[in-house]
């Protein structure tokens, strides 16, 4: 294997800090090309922020939240993709993941009108508030991963806020063989004080791109849950091929608990810890659930 070097890029967007660790060959040409591609990826995230971030009044989400009932709001194509996935996950998780959670009341189909062909959204209920939470950041990471793969930078670790991570082809990079699963924050040490556990990843898993997402009690806002905790879980970690989906499922799993998701089946693994901080990936204990490829198809 050719000698590789680690190239790091940090920036803030969507209300959180993004970190790209991209591994490239050590020659100057590849280093310069890596920097160019990284900045292309950063620009893509900035464009997504303009559509998906609830923290920007001019984004599609911001305009919807500030709009009056029955006022058409034109949205972007990326908004349409994420919103469509959000609605599918909401349906399949029976509302455990809910992009309307900040509305304060349960939103029904008649509370909004949505035309994915004309890209026009109308809210019919003045209480409606939309928040993608981490899935907007997860979608951004999926887009960044696609850019890096297209440009043949296949070894990387990219993250948004530390709670959503994609790792790809890092089997020959020892420092990337483990992931740190944050379980709690030590407030006496400030924002930098975390406690958790290291998880060793199987070598075969390191050879492909996989996304990890965390939802935990310590997090500010409790993943848009409004301070509510519906299940006796301290933290959840979900693995999937898509960061957008793993983010949505991490939130849903945290809300629903083991009992609420036991009917799901398939290809992404759920991990969780209980209040004793015991990592669980144990089929005998009934704590390994698999999501099938077609799990979001209409039921």
Short mmCIF file of N, CA and C in Angstrom, two decimals, residues 64-163:
data_model
loop_
_atom_site.label_atom_id
_atom_site.label_comp_id
_atom_site.label_asym_id
_atom_site.label_seq_id
_atom_site.Cartn_x
_atom_site.Cartn_y
_atom_site.Cartn_z
N UNK A 64 -40.73 27.86 5.93
CA UNK A 64 -41.95 27.12 6.27
C UNK A 64 -42.38 27.44 7.71
N UNK A 65 -41.42 27.43 8.62
CA UNK A 65 -41.75 27.67 10.02
C UNK A 65 -42.27 29.08 10.26
N UNK A 66 -41.81 30.04 9.47
CA UNK A 66 -42.23 31.44 9.64
C UNK A 66 -43.46 31.80 8.80
N UNK A 67 -43.87 30.90 7.93
CA UNK A 67 -44.96 31.23 7.01
C UNK A 67 -46.32 31.20 7.71
N UNK A 68 -47.27 31.89 7.11
CA UNK A 68 -48.66 31.86 7.58
C UNK A 68 -49.37 30.67 6.92
N UNK A 69 -50.42 30.17 7.56
CA UNK A 69 -51.17 29.05 6.96
C UNK A 69 -51.67 29.37 5.56
N UNK A 70 -51.61 28.35 4.71
CA UNK A 70 -52.06 28.42 3.31
C UNK A 70 -51.22 29.36 2.46
N UNK A 71 -50.02 29.67 2.93
CA UNK A 71 -49.10 30.49 2.14
C UNK A 71 -48.11 29.57 1.44
N UNK A 72 -48.08 29.51 0.10
CA UNK A 72 -47.16 28.61 -0.59
C UNK A 72 -45.70 28.97 -0.31
N UNK A 73 -44.91 27.96 -0.04
CA UNK A 73 -43.47 28.13 0.15
C UNK A 73 -42.76 27.25 -0.86
N UNK A 74 -41.97 27.87 -1.72
CA UNK A 74 -41.18 27.11 -2.70
C UNK A 74 -39.93 26.56 -2.04
N UNK A 75 -39.68 25.30 -2.23
CA UNK A 75 -38.54 24.65 -1.59
C UNK A 75 -37.61 24.07 -2.65
N UNK A 76 -36.42 23.66 -2.22
CA UNK A 76 -35.44 23.12 -3.15
C UNK A 76 -35.56 21.61 -3.31
N UNK A 77 -34.87 21.08 -4.30
CA UNK A 77 -34.94 19.64 -4.59
C UNK A 77 -34.31 18.81 -3.47
N UNK A 78 -33.28 19.35 -2.81
CA UNK A 78 -32.67 18.62 -1.71
C UNK A 78 -33.62 18.54 -0.52
N UNK A 79 -34.35 19.63 -0.27
CA UNK A 79 -35.38 19.60 0.76
C UNK A 79 -36.37 18.48 0.46
N UNK A 80 -36.78 18.38 -0.80
CA UNK A 80 -37.77 17.37 -1.18
C UNK A 80 -37.26 15.96 -0.87
N UNK A 81 -35.99 15.69 -1.15
CA UNK A 81 -35.42 14.36 -0.89
C UNK A 81 -35.44 14.04 0.60
N UNK A 82 -34.99 15.00 1.42
CA UNK A 82 -34.91 14.75 2.85
C UNK A 82 -36.30 14.67 3.47
N UNK A 83 -37.19 15.55 3.04
CA UNK A 83 -38.55 15.54 3.60
C UNK A 83 -39.27 14.24 3.25
N UNK A 84 -39.08 13.76 2.03
CA UNK A 84 -39.69 12.49 1.63
C UNK A 84 -39.19 11.35 2.51
N UNK A 85 -37.88 11.31 2.76
CA UNK A 85 -37.33 10.26 3.62
C UNK A 85 -37.84 10.41 5.05
N UNK A 86 -37.93 11.67 5.51
CA UNK A 86 -38.40 11.91 6.88
C UNK A 86 -39.83 11.40 7.06
N UNK A 87 -40.68 11.63 6.06
CA UNK A 87 -42.06 11.15 6.15
C UNK A 87 -42.12 9.63 6.13
N UNK A 88 -41.25 9.01 5.32
CA UNK A 88 -41.22 7.55 5.26
C UNK A 88 -40.79 6.95 6.60
N UNK A 89 -39.75 7.55 7.20
CA UNK A 89 -39.28 7.04 8.49
C UNK A 89 -40.34 7.28 9.57
N UNK A 90 -40.99 8.42 9.51
CA UNK A 90 -42.07 8.71 10.47
C UNK A 90 -43.17 7.64 10.39
N UNK A 91 -43.52 7.25 9.16
CA UNK A 91 -44.55 6.24 8.97
C UNK A 91 -44.10 4.89 9.51
N UNK A 92 -42.88 4.46 9.14
CA UNK A 92 -42.42 3.13 9.49
C UNK A 92 -42.06 3.00 10.96
N UNK A 93 -41.77 4.11 11.64
CA UNK A 93 -41.46 4.05 13.07
C UNK A 93 -42.65 4.47 13.93
N UNK A 94 -43.80 4.59 13.29
CA UNK A 94 -45.04 4.96 13.98
C UNK A 94 -44.87 6.24 14.78
N UNK A 95 -44.13 7.18 14.20
CA UNK A 95 -43.97 8.49 14.81
C UNK A 95 -42.86 8.60 15.83
N UNK A 96 -42.10 7.52 16.05
CA UNK A 96 -40.98 7.61 16.99
C UNK A 96 -39.95 8.62 16.48
N UNK A 97 -39.76 8.65 15.17
CA UNK A 97 -39.05 9.78 14.55
C UNK A 97 -40.10 10.67 13.92
N UNK A 98 -40.06 11.96 14.25
CA UNK A 98 -41.10 12.86 13.77
C UNK A 98 -40.50 14.23 13.44
N UNK A 99 -40.45 14.60 12.15
CA UNK A 99 -39.89 15.91 11.79
C UNK A 99 -40.74 17.08 12.27
N UNK A 100 -41.95 16.78 12.78
CA UNK A 100 -42.83 17.83 13.28
C UNK A 100 -42.85 17.89 14.81
N UNK A 101 -41.88 17.27 15.47
CA UNK A 101 -41.90 17.15 16.92
C UNK A 101 -41.94 18.51 17.61
N UNK A 102 -41.35 19.53 17.00
CA UNK A 102 -41.31 20.85 17.63
C UNK A 102 -42.64 21.60 17.52
N UNK A 103 -43.61 21.00 16.85
CA UNK A 103 -44.92 21.64 16.74
C UNK A 103 -45.66 21.64 18.08
N UNK A 104 -45.29 20.72 18.95
CA UNK A 104 -45.94 20.65 20.25
C UNK A 104 -47.16 19.76 20.28
N UNK A 105 -47.74 19.51 19.12
CA UNK A 105 -48.88 18.59 19.01
C UNK A 105 -48.63 17.67 17.82
N UNK A 106 -49.31 16.55 17.81
CA UNK A 106 -49.14 15.58 16.73
C UNK A 106 -49.73 16.13 15.43
N UNK A 107 -48.90 16.26 14.41
CA UNK A 107 -49.37 16.73 13.11
C UNK A 107 -49.97 15.58 12.30
N UNK A 108 -51.10 15.85 11.65
CA UNK A 108 -51.76 14.88 10.79
C UNK A 108 -51.55 15.25 9.33
N UNK A 109 -51.92 14.34 8.44
CA UNK A 109 -51.73 14.59 7.01
C UNK A 109 -52.43 15.86 6.55
N UNK A 110 -53.59 16.15 7.12
CA UNK A 110 -54.34 17.33 6.68
C UNK A 110 -53.74 18.64 7.21
N UNK A 111 -52.74 18.55 8.06
CA UNK A 111 -52.13 19.77 8.62
C UNK A 111 -51.12 20.42 7.69
N UNK A 112 -50.81 19.75 6.58
CA UNK A 112 -49.91 20.34 5.59
C UNK A 112 -50.23 19.80 4.21
N UNK A 113 -49.83 20.55 3.20
CA UNK A 113 -49.98 20.13 1.80
C UNK A 113 -48.60 20.14 1.17
N UNK A 114 -48.31 19.11 0.42
CA UNK A 114 -46.96 18.97 -0.14
C UNK A 114 -47.04 18.37 -1.53
N UNK A 115 -46.43 19.09 -2.49
CA UNK A 115 -46.39 18.62 -3.87
C UNK A 115 -44.93 18.47 -4.28
N UNK A 116 -44.41 17.24 -4.30
CA UNK A 116 -43.00 17.03 -4.64
C UNK A 116 -42.67 17.33 -6.09
N UNK A 117 -43.69 17.42 -6.95
CA UNK A 117 -43.42 17.74 -8.36
C UNK A 117 -43.23 19.24 -8.57
N UNK A 118 -44.06 20.04 -7.92
CA UNK A 118 -43.93 21.51 -8.06
C UNK A 118 -43.02 22.09 -6.99
N UNK A 119 -42.63 21.27 -6.01
CA UNK A 119 -41.77 21.71 -4.90
C UNK A 119 -42.41 22.87 -4.14
N UNK A 120 -43.67 22.71 -3.83
CA UNK A 120 -44.40 23.73 -3.07
C UNK A 120 -44.97 23.09 -1.80
N UNK A 121 -44.74 23.76 -0.67
CA UNK A 121 -45.21 23.29 0.64
C UNK A 121 -46.14 24.33 1.23
N UNK A 122 -47.26 23.89 1.80
CA UNK A 122 -48.18 24.77 2.51
C UNK A 122 -48.48 24.15 3.87
N UNK A 123 -48.42 24.96 4.90
CA UNK A 123 -48.88 24.44 6.18
C UNK A 123 -50.32 24.89 6.41
N UNK A 124 -51.14 23.96 6.81
CA UNK A 124 -52.55 24.23 7.03
C UNK A 124 -52.87 24.42 8.51
N UNK A 125 -51.89 24.17 9.34
CA UNK A 125 -52.03 24.33 10.79
C UNK A 125 -50.96 25.31 11.26
N UNK A 126 -51.37 26.39 11.90
CA UNK A 126 -50.42 27.43 12.30
C UNK A 126 -49.40 26.93 13.31
N UNK A 127 -49.70 25.83 14.00
CA UNK A 127 -48.78 25.29 15.00
C UNK A 127 -47.63 24.50 14.39
N UNK A 128 -47.72 24.19 13.10
CA UNK A 128 -46.72 23.32 12.47
C UNK A 128 -45.34 23.95 12.49
N UNK A 129 -44.38 23.20 13.02
CA UNK A 129 -42.97 23.56 12.98
C UNK A 129 -42.20 22.35 12.46
N UNK A 130 -41.31 22.60 11.53
CA UNK A 130 -40.54 21.52 10.92
C UNK A 130 -39.10 21.57 11.41
N UNK A 131 -38.56 20.43 11.76
CA UNK A 131 -37.16 20.33 12.17
C UNK A 131 -36.64 18.96 11.76
N UNK A 132 -35.63 18.95 10.90
CA UNK A 132 -35.07 17.67 10.47
C UNK A 132 -34.13 17.09 11.52
N UNK A 133 -33.70 17.92 12.48
CA UNK A 133 -32.76 17.42 13.48
C UNK A 133 -31.48 16.96 12.80
N UNK A 134 -30.99 15.80 13.23
CA UNK A 134 -29.71 15.33 12.71
C UNK A 134 -29.78 14.78 11.29
N UNK A 135 -30.98 14.47 10.78
CA UNK A 135 -31.01 13.82 9.47
C UNK A 135 -30.57 14.76 8.36
N UNK A 136 -30.74 16.07 8.55
CA UNK A 136 -30.23 17.01 7.57
C UNK A 136 -28.72 16.92 7.49
N UNK A 137 -28.08 16.82 8.66
CA UNK A 137 -26.63 16.66 8.70
C UNK A 137 -26.22 15.31 8.13
N UNK A 138 -27.02 14.28 8.42
CA UNK A 138 -26.73 12.96 7.87
C UNK A 138 -26.81 12.95 6.36
N UNK A 139 -27.82 13.61 5.81
CA UNK A 139 -27.95 13.73 4.36
C UNK A 139 -26.73 14.45 3.79
N UNK A 140 -26.28 15.50 4.48
CA UNK A 140 -25.09 16.24 4.02
C UNK A 140 -23.87 15.33 4.00
N UNK A 141 -23.72 14.48 5.02
CA UNK A 141 -22.59 13.56 5.04
C UNK A 141 -22.68 12.55 3.90
N UNK A 142 -23.88 12.07 3.61
CA UNK A 142 -24.06 11.16 2.47
C UNK A 142 -23.61 11.83 1.17
N UNK A 143 -23.95 13.11 1.02
CA UNK A 143 -23.56 13.84 -0.18
C UNK A 143 -22.05 14.03 -0.24
N UNK A 144 -21.44 14.33 0.90
CA UNK A 144 -19.98 14.50 0.95
C UNK A 144 -19.29 13.18 0.60
N UNK A 145 -19.78 12.08 1.17
CA UNK A 145 -19.19 10.77 0.87
C UNK A 145 -19.27 10.46 -0.62
N UNK A 146 -20.37 10.81 -1.25
CA UNK A 146 -20.52 10.57 -2.69
C UNK A 146 -19.51 11.38 -3.49
N UNK A 147 -19.28 12.63 -3.07
CA UNK A 147 -18.29 13.47 -3.76
C UNK A 147 -16.90 12.87 -3.62
N UNK A 148 -16.53 12.45 -2.41
CA UNK A 148 -15.20 11.88 -2.18
C UNK A 148 -15.01 10.60 -2.98
N UNK A 149 -16.02 9.75 -3.00
CA UNK A 149 -15.93 8.49 -3.74
C UNK A 149 -15.77 8.76 -5.24
N UNK A 150 -16.53 9.71 -5.74
CA UNK A 150 -16.47 10.03 -7.17
C UNK A 150 -15.07 10.50 -7.56
N UNK A 151 -14.42 11.22 -6.65
CA UNK A 151 -13.08 11.74 -6.92
C UNK A 151 -11.98 10.77 -6.50
N UNK A 152 -12.39 9.53 -6.17
CA UNK A 152 -11.47 8.44 -5.85
C UNK A 152 -10.72 8.65 -4.53
N UNK A 153 -11.29 9.42 -3.62
CA UNK A 153 -10.79 9.47 -2.25
C UNK A 153 -11.70 8.55 -1.44
N UNK A 154 -11.29 7.29 -1.33
CA UNK A 154 -12.18 6.27 -0.77
C UNK A 154 -11.90 5.96 0.70
N UNK A 155 -10.79 6.48 1.24
CA UNK A 155 -10.47 6.27 2.66
C UNK A 155 -10.72 7.56 3.42
N UNK A 156 -11.71 7.56 4.28
CA UNK A 156 -12.03 8.80 4.99
C UNK A 156 -12.90 8.52 6.21
N UNK A 157 -12.91 9.47 7.11
CA UNK A 157 -13.84 9.52 8.23
C UNK A 157 -14.41 10.92 8.24
N UNK A 158 -15.71 11.05 8.11
CA UNK A 158 -16.35 12.36 8.10
C UNK A 158 -17.44 12.36 9.16
N UNK A 159 -17.60 13.49 9.84
CA UNK A 159 -18.59 13.52 10.92
C UNK A 159 -19.25 14.89 11.01
N UNK A 160 -20.43 14.89 11.62
CA UNK A 160 -21.17 16.13 11.89
C UNK A 160 -21.51 16.13 13.37
N UNK A 161 -20.84 16.99 14.12
CA UNK A 161 -21.12 17.10 15.54
C UNK A 161 -20.69 15.91 16.38
N UNK A 162 -20.01 14.95 15.77
CA UNK A 162 -19.57 13.78 16.52
C UNK A 162 -20.65 12.73 16.72
N UNK A 163 -21.92 13.08 16.44
CA UNK A 163 -23.00 12.11 16.64
C UNK A 163 -23.43 11.44 15.34
#
